Short mmCIF file of N, CA and C in Angstrom, two decimals:
data_model
loop_
_atom_site.label_atom_id
_atom_site.label_comp_id
_atom_site.label_asym_id
_atom_site.label_seq_id
_atom_site.Cartn_x
_atom_site.Cartn_y
_atom_site.Cartn_z
N MET A 1 0.82 -1.17 0.02
CA MET A 1 0.01 0.01 0.01
C MET A 1 0.90 1.23 -0.02
N THR A 2 0.61 2.17 -0.80
CA THR A 2 1.52 3.32 -0.96
C THR A 2 1.14 4.46 -0.05
N GLN A 3 -0.06 4.46 0.50
CA GLN A 3 -0.52 5.55 1.39
C GLN A 3 -0.49 5.09 2.88
N CYS A 4 0.01 5.94 3.77
CA CYS A 4 -0.04 5.61 5.17
C CYS A 4 -0.40 6.87 5.96
N LYS A 5 -1.17 6.64 7.01
CA LYS A 5 -1.66 7.75 7.84
C LYS A 5 -0.56 8.11 8.90
N ILE A 6 -0.32 9.43 9.08
CA ILE A 6 0.62 9.90 10.03
C ILE A 6 -0.12 10.46 11.23
N ASP A 7 0.12 9.94 12.41
CA ASP A 7 -0.54 10.48 13.65
C ASP A 7 0.24 11.60 14.24
N HIS A 8 -0.56 12.62 14.77
CA HIS A 8 0.07 13.73 15.37
C HIS A 8 -0.38 13.75 16.83
N PRO A 9 0.57 13.92 17.74
CA PRO A 9 0.19 13.90 19.21
C PRO A 9 -0.78 15.07 19.59
N GLU A 10 -0.65 16.24 18.94
CA GLU A 10 -1.53 17.32 19.28
C GLU A 10 -2.86 17.23 18.51
N GLY A 11 -2.94 16.37 17.51
CA GLY A 11 -4.14 16.24 16.70
C GLY A 11 -4.20 17.31 15.67
N LEU A 12 -5.05 17.20 14.71
CA LEU A 12 -5.32 18.16 13.62
C LEU A 12 -6.60 18.82 13.87
N SER A 13 -6.62 20.16 13.51
CA SER A 13 -7.90 20.90 13.62
C SER A 13 -8.92 20.37 12.62
N PRO A 14 -10.19 20.31 13.03
CA PRO A 14 -11.23 19.87 12.03
C PRO A 14 -11.42 20.90 10.93
N CYS A 15 -12.12 20.45 9.90
CA CYS A 15 -12.39 21.38 8.81
C CYS A 15 -13.52 22.36 9.15
N ALA A 16 -13.84 23.24 8.26
CA ALA A 16 -14.92 24.26 8.56
C ALA A 16 -16.23 23.58 8.72
N ALA A 17 -16.43 22.45 8.13
CA ALA A 17 -17.71 21.71 8.30
C ALA A 17 -17.76 20.82 9.55
N GLY A 18 -16.58 20.71 10.23
CA GLY A 18 -16.52 19.99 11.48
C GLY A 18 -16.00 18.56 11.35
N HIS A 19 -15.58 18.14 10.17
CA HIS A 19 -15.04 16.78 9.89
C HIS A 19 -13.68 16.65 10.50
N SER A 20 -13.35 15.47 11.03
CA SER A 20 -11.97 15.23 11.55
C SER A 20 -11.03 15.07 10.39
N ALA A 21 -9.81 15.58 10.59
CA ALA A 21 -8.81 15.63 9.53
C ALA A 21 -7.78 14.52 9.72
N ARG A 22 -7.16 14.11 8.65
CA ARG A 22 -6.00 13.10 8.86
C ARG A 22 -4.89 13.44 7.85
N HIS A 23 -3.71 13.25 8.35
CA HIS A 23 -2.49 13.51 7.55
C HIS A 23 -2.08 12.18 6.88
N ILE A 24 -1.97 12.27 5.56
CA ILE A 24 -1.65 11.12 4.76
C ILE A 24 -0.35 11.37 3.98
N HIS A 25 0.51 10.31 3.94
CA HIS A 25 1.74 10.33 3.15
C HIS A 25 1.55 9.37 2.05
N ASP A 26 1.60 9.85 0.79
CA ASP A 26 1.53 9.00 -0.36
C ASP A 26 2.97 8.63 -0.72
N GLY A 27 3.33 7.40 -0.65
CA GLY A 27 4.72 6.97 -0.77
C GLY A 27 5.24 6.96 -2.26
N ARG A 28 4.39 7.30 -3.19
CA ARG A 28 4.91 7.35 -4.61
C ARG A 28 5.82 8.56 -4.75
N SER A 29 6.59 8.51 -5.81
CA SER A 29 7.49 9.68 -6.09
C SER A 29 6.63 10.93 -6.42
N SER A 30 7.19 12.04 -6.29
CA SER A 30 6.45 13.35 -6.51
C SER A 30 6.04 13.41 -7.97
N SER A 31 6.83 12.84 -8.92
CA SER A 31 6.45 12.95 -10.28
C SER A 31 5.29 11.94 -10.57
N ALA A 32 5.09 10.96 -9.74
CA ALA A 32 3.92 10.04 -9.91
C ALA A 32 2.76 10.46 -9.09
N GLY A 33 2.78 11.62 -8.44
CA GLY A 33 1.64 12.08 -7.66
C GLY A 33 1.71 11.86 -6.17
N GLY A 34 2.91 11.57 -5.64
CA GLY A 34 3.04 11.28 -4.25
C GLY A 34 3.31 12.57 -3.44
N GLY A 35 3.31 12.41 -2.11
CA GLY A 35 3.63 13.59 -1.30
C GLY A 35 2.75 13.53 -0.02
N HIS A 36 2.83 14.54 0.75
CA HIS A 36 2.08 14.72 2.01
C HIS A 36 0.82 15.62 1.82
N PHE A 37 -0.30 15.23 2.29
CA PHE A 37 -1.55 16.07 2.29
C PHE A 37 -2.37 15.75 3.45
N VAL A 38 -3.27 16.67 3.71
CA VAL A 38 -4.23 16.55 4.82
C VAL A 38 -5.55 16.54 4.19
N GLU A 39 -6.46 15.60 4.62
CA GLU A 39 -7.79 15.50 4.09
C GLU A 39 -8.82 15.19 5.11
N CYS A 40 -10.04 15.49 4.77
CA CYS A 40 -11.26 15.10 5.53
C CYS A 40 -12.28 14.55 4.58
N ARG A 41 -13.55 14.41 5.00
CA ARG A 41 -14.57 13.89 4.10
C ARG A 41 -14.86 14.82 2.91
N CYS A 42 -14.75 16.12 3.15
CA CYS A 42 -15.19 17.04 2.09
C CYS A 42 -14.11 17.71 1.34
N THR A 43 -12.89 17.81 1.81
CA THR A 43 -11.82 18.52 1.16
C THR A 43 -10.46 17.96 1.48
N LYS A 44 -9.46 18.41 0.74
CA LYS A 44 -8.11 18.05 1.02
C LYS A 44 -7.20 19.08 0.43
N THR A 45 -5.94 19.18 1.01
CA THR A 45 -4.94 20.10 0.53
C THR A 45 -4.22 19.52 -0.68
N ALA A 46 -3.43 20.36 -1.33
CA ALA A 46 -2.57 19.89 -2.42
C ALA A 46 -1.49 19.04 -1.85
N LYS A 47 -0.85 18.23 -2.65
CA LYS A 47 0.22 17.40 -2.14
C LYS A 47 1.54 18.21 -2.02
N HIS A 48 2.26 17.92 -1.00
CA HIS A 48 3.48 18.68 -0.71
C HIS A 48 4.65 17.68 -0.47
N ALA A 49 5.85 18.06 -0.89
CA ALA A 49 6.96 17.19 -0.75
C ALA A 49 7.38 17.08 0.71
N ALA A 50 7.28 18.09 1.55
CA ALA A 50 7.69 18.08 2.90
C ALA A 50 6.44 17.91 3.79
N PRO A 51 6.55 17.13 4.90
CA PRO A 51 5.41 16.97 5.81
C PRO A 51 5.02 18.27 6.48
N ASP A 52 5.97 19.11 6.76
CA ASP A 52 5.66 20.30 7.49
C ASP A 52 4.93 21.34 6.62
N ALA A 53 4.93 21.18 5.29
CA ALA A 53 4.22 22.10 4.40
C ALA A 53 2.71 21.83 4.28
N ALA A 54 2.33 20.64 4.54
CA ALA A 54 0.91 20.24 4.42
C ALA A 54 0.09 20.82 5.52
N LEU A 55 0.70 20.83 6.79
CA LEU A 55 -0.07 21.29 7.91
C LEU A 55 -0.45 22.78 7.83
N PRO A 56 0.52 23.72 7.56
CA PRO A 56 0.09 25.16 7.38
C PRO A 56 -0.96 25.36 6.30
N SER A 57 -0.86 24.54 5.21
CA SER A 57 -1.77 24.71 4.11
C SER A 57 -3.25 24.30 4.65
N TRP A 58 -3.33 23.23 5.47
CA TRP A 58 -4.64 22.86 6.05
C TRP A 58 -5.14 23.92 6.96
N ARG A 59 -4.29 24.44 7.79
CA ARG A 59 -4.74 25.52 8.76
C ARG A 59 -5.21 26.75 8.07
N GLN A 60 -4.58 27.14 6.90
CA GLN A 60 -4.94 28.31 6.18
C GLN A 60 -6.30 28.00 5.50
N MET A 61 -6.56 26.80 5.00
CA MET A 61 -7.85 26.50 4.36
C MET A 61 -8.95 26.54 5.29
N ASN A 62 -8.74 26.19 6.56
CA ASN A 62 -9.80 25.95 7.50
C ASN A 62 -9.73 26.93 8.69
N ARG A 63 -9.13 28.04 8.51
CA ARG A 63 -9.11 29.02 9.64
C ARG A 63 -10.52 29.60 9.85
N PRO A 64 -10.86 29.96 11.10
CA PRO A 64 -12.20 30.47 11.29
C PRO A 64 -12.37 31.83 10.63
N VAL A 65 -13.64 32.14 10.29
CA VAL A 65 -14.01 33.32 9.58
C VAL A 65 -13.83 34.51 10.57
N ARG A 66 -13.19 35.58 10.04
CA ARG A 66 -13.01 36.74 10.93
C ARG A 66 -14.30 37.49 11.04
N SER A 67 -14.54 37.99 12.28
CA SER A 67 -15.71 38.78 12.49
C SER A 67 -15.46 40.21 12.03
N THR A 68 -16.51 40.86 11.56
CA THR A 68 -16.39 42.25 11.11
C THR A 68 -16.44 43.13 12.28
N ARG A 69 -15.73 44.28 12.17
CA ARG A 69 -15.67 45.32 13.22
C ARG A 69 -17.06 46.05 13.27
N LYS A 70 -17.44 46.37 14.45
CA LYS A 70 -18.63 47.14 14.57
C LYS A 70 -18.34 48.63 14.18
N ALA A 71 -19.31 49.25 13.51
CA ALA A 71 -19.16 50.60 13.12
C ALA A 71 -19.26 51.50 14.34
N VAL A 72 -18.34 52.49 14.45
CA VAL A 72 -18.37 53.37 15.59
C VAL A 72 -19.23 54.53 15.19
N ALA A 73 -20.23 54.86 16.03
CA ALA A 73 -21.18 55.95 15.77
C ALA A 73 -20.38 57.25 15.95
N HIS A 74 -20.63 58.17 15.02
CA HIS A 74 -19.95 59.47 15.05
C HIS A 74 -20.75 60.36 16.05
N VAL A 75 -20.05 60.87 17.07
CA VAL A 75 -20.76 61.70 18.10
C VAL A 75 -20.26 63.13 17.89
N GLU A 76 -21.20 64.03 17.77
CA GLU A 76 -20.93 65.43 17.60
C GLU A 76 -20.71 66.02 19.01
N PRO A 77 -19.70 66.79 19.16
CA PRO A 77 -19.51 67.46 20.53
C PRO A 77 -20.69 68.44 20.79
N ASP A 78 -21.03 68.60 22.07
CA ASP A 78 -22.14 69.50 22.42
C ASP A 78 -21.81 70.96 22.30
N ASN A 79 -20.53 71.35 22.33
CA ASN A 79 -20.23 72.76 22.39
C ASN A 79 -19.81 73.31 21.04
N VAL A 80 -20.27 72.66 19.96
CA VAL A 80 -19.89 73.14 18.62
C VAL A 80 -21.20 73.49 17.86
N LEU A 81 -21.23 74.61 17.26
CA LEU A 81 -22.41 75.11 16.42
C LEU A 81 -22.00 74.89 15.00
N GLN A 82 -22.92 74.36 14.21
CA GLN A 82 -22.72 74.27 12.74
C GLN A 82 -23.70 75.05 12.02
N PHE A 83 -23.25 75.88 11.14
CA PHE A 83 -24.09 76.75 10.34
C PHE A 83 -24.22 76.10 8.94
N LYS A 84 -25.40 76.34 8.34
CA LYS A 84 -25.60 75.85 6.94
C LYS A 84 -24.81 76.84 6.04
N LEU A 85 -23.83 76.36 5.33
CA LEU A 85 -23.08 77.19 4.50
C LEU A 85 -23.46 76.83 3.05
N THR A 86 -24.40 77.58 2.49
CA THR A 86 -24.83 77.34 1.14
C THR A 86 -24.66 78.59 0.33
N ILE A 87 -24.46 78.47 -0.93
CA ILE A 87 -24.32 79.65 -1.78
C ILE A 87 -25.65 80.42 -1.90
N ALA A 88 -26.68 79.72 -2.15
CA ALA A 88 -28.01 80.38 -2.26
C ALA A 88 -28.92 79.80 -1.22
N GLU A 89 -29.71 80.74 -0.62
CA GLU A 89 -30.66 80.27 0.38
C GLU A 89 -31.82 79.56 -0.35
N PRO A 90 -32.45 78.60 0.24
CA PRO A 90 -33.58 77.95 -0.44
C PRO A 90 -34.70 78.95 -0.59
N ALA A 91 -35.36 78.83 -1.72
CA ALA A 91 -36.46 79.76 -2.07
C ALA A 91 -37.62 79.47 -1.14
N THR A 92 -38.16 80.54 -0.49
CA THR A 92 -39.36 80.37 0.36
C THR A 92 -40.59 80.53 -0.52
N LYS A 93 -41.66 79.87 -0.11
CA LYS A 93 -42.84 79.90 -0.83
C LYS A 93 -43.52 81.29 -0.68
N ARG A 94 -43.78 81.95 -1.77
CA ARG A 94 -44.44 83.30 -1.64
C ARG A 94 -45.95 83.14 -1.65
N THR A 95 -46.57 83.95 -0.87
CA THR A 95 -48.10 83.92 -0.87
C THR A 95 -48.55 85.13 -1.62
N ARG A 96 -49.54 84.95 -2.45
CA ARG A 96 -50.14 86.06 -3.11
C ARG A 96 -51.20 86.69 -2.28
N VAL A 97 -51.05 88.00 -2.18
CA VAL A 97 -52.02 88.75 -1.43
C VAL A 97 -52.93 89.45 -2.41
N ARG A 98 -54.12 89.42 -2.18
CA ARG A 98 -55.12 90.03 -3.08
C ARG A 98 -54.93 91.53 -3.02
N ALA A 99 -54.92 92.17 -4.18
CA ALA A 99 -54.78 93.68 -4.26
C ALA A 99 -55.83 94.41 -3.55
N SER A 100 -57.04 93.87 -3.49
CA SER A 100 -58.13 94.63 -2.80
C SER A 100 -57.88 94.59 -1.32
N ALA A 101 -57.30 93.68 -0.76
CA ALA A 101 -57.06 93.67 0.63
C ALA A 101 -56.06 94.72 1.11
N GLN A 102 -55.19 95.12 0.19
CA GLN A 102 -54.20 96.18 0.51
C GLN A 102 -54.64 97.56 0.01
N GLY A 103 -55.83 97.63 -0.55
CA GLY A 103 -56.36 98.89 -0.96
C GLY A 103 -55.93 99.27 -2.38
N GLY A 104 -55.36 98.38 -3.16
CA GLY A 104 -54.92 98.67 -4.50
C GLY A 104 -55.99 98.27 -5.45
N ARG A 105 -55.63 98.14 -6.72
CA ARG A 105 -56.58 97.70 -7.73
C ARG A 105 -56.95 96.22 -7.56
N PRO A 106 -58.20 95.90 -7.91
CA PRO A 106 -58.56 94.50 -7.86
C PRO A 106 -58.05 93.69 -8.99
#
């Protein structure tokens, strides 16, 4: 048999789906598709020539998702006044006054 399982005293971290992982050494030459890889039921790493290269690859594939930072609410200080700085003031609605009410022509 060309493949053998390598046991680690500290154990391997499970995959993102929770499956247990195992380190496998394929005894064939690298040109024939041999090497070290870590696999579970749903995924596996690429084959590596060195046994120490397969473990970081597995950890990188299955590291926990980073949580997003909470947005910090912008707080205005109480002692600052802000004025509307616009080029033109907004047009106010004009009311028509009847001419007869002011004594002019109707």
